[in-house]
PDB file of C-alpha atoms in Angstrom:
ATOM      1  CA  MET A1362     -12.016 -73.414  80.903  1.00 28.00           C
ATOM      2  CA  GLY A1363     -11.527 -70.115  82.708  1.00 31.00           C
ATOM      3  CA  ALA A1364     -13.972 -67.528  83.961  1.00 33.00           C
ATOM      4  CA  GLY A1365     -12.938 -65.056  81.290  1.00 33.00           C
ATOM      5  CA  GLU A1366     -13.228 -67.528  78.424  1.00 34.00           C
ATOM      6  CA  ASP A1367     -15.333 -66.391  75.489  1.00 37.00           C
ATOM      7  CA  TYR A1368     -17.970 -68.715  74.069  1.00 36.00           C
ATOM      8  CA  SER A1369     -19.118 -68.441  70.488  1.00 44.00           C
ATOM      9  CA  SER A1370     -22.745 -69.280  71.217  1.00 57.00           C
ATOM     10  CA  SER A1371     -25.069 -70.161  74.047  1.00 64.00           C
ATOM     11  CA  SER A1372     -25.202 -73.677  72.585  1.00 77.00           C
ATOM     12  CA  ASP A1373     -21.427 -73.974  73.006  1.00 81.00           C
ATOM     13  CA  ARG A1374     -21.739 -72.652  76.549  1.00 79.00           C
ATOM     14  CA  GLN A1375     -24.483 -75.175  77.317  1.00 80.00           C
ATOM     15  CA  GLU A1376     -22.384 -78.043  75.983  1.00 85.00           C
ATOM     16  CA  SER A1377     -19.409 -76.802  77.983  1.00 82.00           C
ATOM     17  CA  LEU A1378     -21.497 -76.740  81.160  1.00 82.00           C
ATOM     18  CA  LEU A1379     -22.807 -80.248  80.547  1.00 86.00           C
ATOM     19  CA  ARG A1380     -19.278 -81.514  79.912  1.00 87.00           C
ATOM     20  CA  VAL A1381     -18.112 -80.132  83.257  1.00 85.00           C
ATOM     21  CA  LEU A1382     -21.092 -81.670  85.061  1.00 88.00           C
ATOM     22  CA  ARG A1383     -20.522 -85.064  83.446  1.00 89.00           C
ATOM     23  CA  ASP A1384     -16.857 -84.938  84.482  1.00 88.00           C
ATOM     24  CA  ARG A1385     -17.623 -83.884  88.044  1.00 87.00           C
ATOM     25  CA  LEU A1386     -20.633 -86.161  88.581  1.00 90.00           C
ATOM     26  CA  PRO A1387     -19.734 -89.373  86.759  1.00 89.00           C
ATOM     27  CA  ASP A1388     -22.370 -91.441  88.599  1.00 88.00           C
ATOM     28  CA  ALA A1389     -25.209 -89.030  87.847  1.00 89.00           C
ATOM     29  CA  HIS A1390     -28.021 -89.799  85.444  1.00 88.00           C
ATOM     30  CA  PHE A1391     -28.426 -87.123  82.785  1.00 88.00           C
ATOM     31  CA  GLY A1392     -31.755 -86.389  81.149  1.00 86.00           C
ATOM     32  CA  SER A1393     -34.431 -83.787  80.712  1.00 87.00           C
ATOM     33  CA  MET A1394     -36.611 -82.506  83.521  1.00 88.00           C
ATOM     34  CA  VAL A1395     -40.094 -81.170  83.460  1.00 89.00           C
ATOM     35  CA  GLY A1396     -41.159 -78.401  85.799  1.00 89.00           C
ATOM     36  CA  VAL A1397     -44.629 -78.261  87.258  1.00 90.00           C
ATOM     37  CA  ASP A1398     -46.399 -75.915  89.621  1.00 87.00           C
ATOM     38  CA  GLY A1399     -47.937 -78.624  91.815  1.00 85.00           C
ATOM     39  CA  ILE A1400     -46.999 -81.929  93.392  1.00 88.00           C
ATOM     40  CA  VAL A1401     -46.988 -85.006  91.167  1.00 91.00           C
ATOM     41  CA  ALA A1402     -47.857 -87.508  93.873  1.00 91.00           C
ATOM     42  CA  THR A1403     -48.914 -90.794  92.327  1.00 92.00           C
ATOM     43  CA  ALA A1404     -47.063 -93.336  90.245  1.00 92.00           C
ATOM     44  CA  ALA A1405     -49.803 -93.027  87.613  1.00 94.00           C
ATOM     45  CA  GLU A1406     -49.392 -89.238  87.387  1.00 93.00           C
ATOM     46  CA  LYS A1407     -45.625 -89.615  87.092  1.00 92.00           C
ATOM     47  CA  ALA A1408     -45.956 -92.233  84.351  1.00 91.00           C
ATOM     48  CA  ALA A1409     -48.393 -90.048  82.410  1.00 92.00           C
ATOM     49  CA  LEU A1410     -46.073 -87.051  82.672  1.00 91.00           C
ATOM     50  CA  ARG A1411     -43.115 -89.102  81.449  1.00 91.00           C
ATOM     51  CA  ALA A1412     -45.154 -90.464  78.533  1.00 93.00           C
ATOM     52  CA  ARG A1413     -46.248 -86.945  77.591  1.00 94.00           C
ATOM     53  CA  THR A1414     -42.868 -85.193  77.978  1.00 92.00           C
ATOM     54  CA  GLY A1415     -40.154 -87.854  77.922  1.00 91.00           C
ATOM     55  CA  ALA A1416     -38.647 -86.239  81.024  1.00 90.00           C
ATOM     56  CA  ALA A1417     -36.472 -88.293  83.338  1.00 88.00           C
ATOM     57  CA  ALA A1418     -37.588 -86.346  86.424  1.00 89.00           C
ATOM     58  CA  VAL A1419     -39.984 -83.670  87.605  1.00 89.00           C
ATOM     59  CA  ASP A1420     -39.637 -80.834  90.080  1.00 88.00           C
ATOM     60  CA  MET A1421     -41.478 -77.738  91.145  1.00 86.00           C
ATOM     61  CA  GLU A1422     -38.666 -75.177  91.171  1.00 85.00           C
ATOM     62  CA  SER A1423     -36.133 -75.511  88.388  1.00 87.00           C
ATOM     63  CA  HIS A1424     -38.377 -74.472  85.499  1.00 87.00           C
ATOM     64  CA  ILE A1425     -38.599 -70.983  86.981  1.00 89.00           C
ATOM     65  CA  ALA A1426     -34.813 -70.607  87.089  1.00 87.00           C
ATOM     66  CA  GLU A1427     -34.586 -72.081  83.584  1.00 87.00           C
ATOM     67  CA  ARG A1428     -36.928 -69.388  82.236  1.00 89.00           C
ATOM     68  CA  VAL A1429     -34.720 -66.661  83.704  1.00 90.00           C
ATOM     69  CA  ALA A1430     -31.565 -68.253  82.284  1.00 85.00           C
ATOM     70  CA  ARG A1431     -33.162 -68.610  78.854  1.00 86.00           C
ATOM     71  CA  ARG A1432     -34.360 -65.002  78.890  1.00 90.00           C
ATOM     72  CA  HIS A1433     -30.776 -63.873  79.520  1.00 87.00           C
ATOM     73  CA  GLY A1434     -29.144 -66.317  77.098  1.00 84.00           C
ATOM     74  CA  LEU A1435     -27.370 -68.189  79.885  1.00 83.00           C
ATOM     75  CA  PRO A1436     -26.569 -71.893  79.904  1.00 82.00           C
ATOM     76  CA  PHE A1437     -28.672 -73.816  82.389  1.00 84.00           C
ATOM     77  CA  ALA A1438     -28.547 -77.207  84.041  1.00 85.00           C
ATOM     78  CA  VAL A1439     -30.092 -78.483  87.212  1.00 86.00           C
ATOM     79  CA  VAL A1440     -28.663 -81.046  89.590  1.00 87.00           C
ATOM     80  CA  ARG A1441     -31.346 -82.818  91.588  1.00 87.00           C
ATOM     81  CA  ALA A1442     -31.584 -85.866  93.810  1.00 89.00           C
ATOM     82  CA  VAL A1443     -34.871 -87.704  93.378  1.00 89.00           C
ATOM     83  CA  SER A1444     -36.403 -89.043  96.571  1.00 89.00           C
ATOM     84  CA  ASP A1445     -39.744 -90.314  95.311  1.00 88.00           C
ATOM     85  CA  ASP A1446     -39.120 -92.265  92.154  1.00 86.00           C
ATOM     86  CA  ALA A1447     -41.697 -92.835  89.436  1.00 88.00           C
ATOM     87  CA  ARG A1448     -42.769 -96.208  90.806  1.00 89.00           C
ATOM     88  CA  ARG A1449     -43.821 -94.852  94.180  1.00 89.00           C
ATOM     89  CA  SER A1450     -46.834 -92.795  95.189  1.00 92.00           C
ATOM     90  CA  LEU A1451     -46.503 -90.418  98.109  1.00 93.00           C
ATOM     91  CA  PRO A1452     -48.672 -91.208 101.135  1.00 95.00           C
ATOM     92  CA  PRO A1453     -51.375 -88.650 101.996  1.00 95.00           C
ATOM     93  CA  ALA A1454     -49.590 -87.691 105.236  1.00 95.00           C
ATOM     94  CA  ALA A1455     -46.532 -86.582 103.245  1.00 93.00           C
ATOM     95  CA  LEU A1456     -48.683 -84.443 100.966  1.00 91.00           C
ATOM     96  CA  VAL A1457     -50.647 -82.646 103.678  1.00 92.00           C
ATOM     97  CA  GLY A1458     -47.472 -82.123 105.674  1.00 88.00           C
ATOM     98  CA  MET A1459     -45.670 -80.092 103.013  1.00 86.00           C
ATOM     99  CA  ARG A1460     -45.653 -76.361 103.650  1.00 85.00           C
ATOM    100  CA  PRO A1461     -45.165 -73.916 100.781  1.00 79.00           C
ATOM    101  CA  ASP A1462     -41.815 -72.867 102.282  1.00 78.00           C
ATOM    102  CA  GLY A1463     -40.546 -76.462 102.260  1.00 76.00           C
ATOM    103  CA  GLY A1464     -41.083 -77.002 105.962  1.00 84.00           C
ATOM    104  CA  VAL A1465     -43.168 -79.740 107.550  1.00 88.00           C
ATOM    105  CA  ASP A1466     -46.569 -79.211 109.139  1.00 93.00           C
ATOM    106  CA  LEU A1467     -46.253 -81.864 111.840  1.00 94.00           C
ATOM    107  CA  GLY A1468     -49.826 -81.343 113.050  1.00 95.00           C
ATOM    108  CA  ALA A1469     -51.217 -82.082 109.597  1.00 95.00           C
ATOM    109  CA  VAL A1470     -49.042 -85.187 109.316  1.00 95.00           C
ATOM    110  CA  LEU A1471     -50.220 -86.499 112.685  1.00 96.00           C
ATOM    111  CA  ARG A1472     -53.884 -85.813 111.874  1.00 96.00           C
ATOM    112  CA  SER A1473     -53.512 -87.699 108.599  1.00 96.00           C
ATOM    113  CA  LEU A1474     -51.851 -90.618 110.374  1.00 96.00           C
ATOM    114  CA  ALA A1475     -54.627 -90.664 113.004  1.00 97.00           C
ATOM    115  CA  LYS A1476     -57.201 -90.996 110.210  1.00 97.00           C
ATOM    116  CA  ASP A1477     -55.217 -93.717 108.400  1.00 97.00           C
ATOM    117  CA  PRO A1478     -52.467 -95.371 110.471  1.00 97.00           C
ATOM    118  CA  ALA A1479     -51.811 -97.886 107.667  1.00 97.00           C
ATOM    119  CA  GLN A1480     -49.865 -95.214 105.762  1.00 96.00           C
ATOM    120  CA  LEU A1481     -47.134 -95.106 108.420  1.00 96.00           C
ATOM    121  CA  PRO A1482     -44.780 -97.597 106.659  1.00 96.00           C
ATOM    122  CA  ALA A1483     -45.019 -95.604 103.405  1.00 95.00           C
ATOM    123  CA  LEU A1484     -44.412 -92.363 105.302  1.00 95.00           C
ATOM    124  CA  ILE A1485     -41.329 -93.803 106.995  1.00 95.00           C
ATOM    125  CA  ALA A1486     -40.015 -95.040 103.629  1.00 94.00           C
ATOM    126  CA  THR A1487     -40.637 -91.571 102.158  1.00 92.00           C
ATOM    127  CA  GLY A1488     -38.621 -89.986 104.971  1.00 92.00           C
ATOM    128  CA  ARG A1489     -35.762 -92.445 104.518  1.00 94.00           C
ATOM    129  CA  ASP A1490     -35.711 -91.855 100.770  1.00 94.00           C
ATOM    130  CA  ALA A1491     -35.691 -88.083 101.297  1.00 91.00           C
ATOM    131  CA  GLU A1492     -32.746 -88.360 103.695  1.00 94.00           C
ATOM    132  CA  LYS A1493     -30.857 -90.533 101.217  1.00 94.00           C
ATOM    133  CA  ALA A1494     -31.543 -88.003  98.447  1.00 93.00           C
ATOM    134  CA  PHE A1495     -30.338 -85.096 100.586  1.00 92.00           C
ATOM    135  CA  ARG A1496     -27.096 -86.960 101.338  1.00 94.00           C
ATOM    136  CA  ALA A1497     -26.567 -87.649  97.615  1.00 93.00           C
ATOM    137  CA  LEU A1498     -27.224 -84.005  96.777  1.00 90.00           C
ATOM    138  CA  LEU A1499     -24.728 -82.885  99.403  1.00 91.00           C
ATOM    139  CA  ARG A1500     -22.077 -85.269  98.015  1.00 90.00           C
ATOM    140  CA  GLY A1501     -22.702 -83.854  94.543  1.00 89.00           C
ATOM    141  CA  PHE A1502     -22.464 -80.315  95.865  1.00 87.00           C
ATOM    142  CA  HIS A1503     -19.061 -81.057  97.413  1.00 86.00           C
ATOM    143  CA  ARG A1504     -17.820 -82.648  94.178  1.00 86.00           C
ATOM    144  CA  LEU A1505     -18.892 -79.607  92.195  1.00 84.00           C
ATOM    145  CA  ARG A1506     -17.410 -77.106  94.642  1.00 80.00           C
ATOM    146  CA  ALA A1507     -14.119 -79.024  94.973  1.00 77.00           C
ATOM    147  CA  GLY A1508     -12.981 -77.688  91.612  1.00 66.00           C
ATOM    148  CA  ALA A1509     -15.417 -74.891  90.989  1.00 60.00           C
ATOM    149  CA  GLY A1510     -12.892 -72.948  88.926  1.00 62.00           C
ATOM    150  CA  ASP A1511     -14.074 -74.732  85.801  1.00 58.00           C
ATOM    151  CA  LEU A1512     -17.654 -73.926  86.739  1.00 61.00           C
ATOM    152  CA  ASP A1513     -17.078 -70.227  87.434  1.00 56.00           C
ATOM    153  CA  ALA A1514     -17.933 -69.307  83.868  1.00 52.00           C
ATOM    154  CA  HIS A1515     -21.351 -70.920  84.332  1.00 53.00           C
ATOM    155  CA  LEU A1516     -22.243 -70.637  87.961  1.00 55.00           C
ATOM    156  CA  LEU A1517     -24.865 -68.153  89.066  1.00 49.00           C
ATOM    157  CA  ASP A1518     -25.775 -69.764  92.332  1.00 48.00           C
ATOM    158  CA  MET A1519     -25.320 -73.156  93.879  1.00 48.00           C
ATOM    159  CA  VAL A1520     -27.120 -73.811  97.130  1.00 41.00           C
TER     160      VAL A1520
END
């Protein structure tokens, strides 16, 4: 599939994109995602969202990009690494420590831990899971970029 290849419909282009992703990321789990504007922090909230939407995962960013792609008739797929699975609730310290820009408010985390030191093991596990997810995402990124020629027809941005 070359960058100048013509596609008969956006559905064909979407299928072509998914085929490339399945080939490049054979260990990935494929499914629908649901986008939300706020954090889904508890296992109960995650379960309710899955029951309502059937989505395999949730994030707070991809639905915005999907809207833009849809508006322009472009194929769209998102590659994510999930760090807090549906069975786990995030500890309060992780929630108060998240800045809107993605950074960490260390002061807020420490204040939360001072109020409830028992959340420390869950916070450590959350950090380990996040690190593991970032490593998986980086491996996927390298697999996709290794032969990006077949993605050129689809790729707008990959960060």
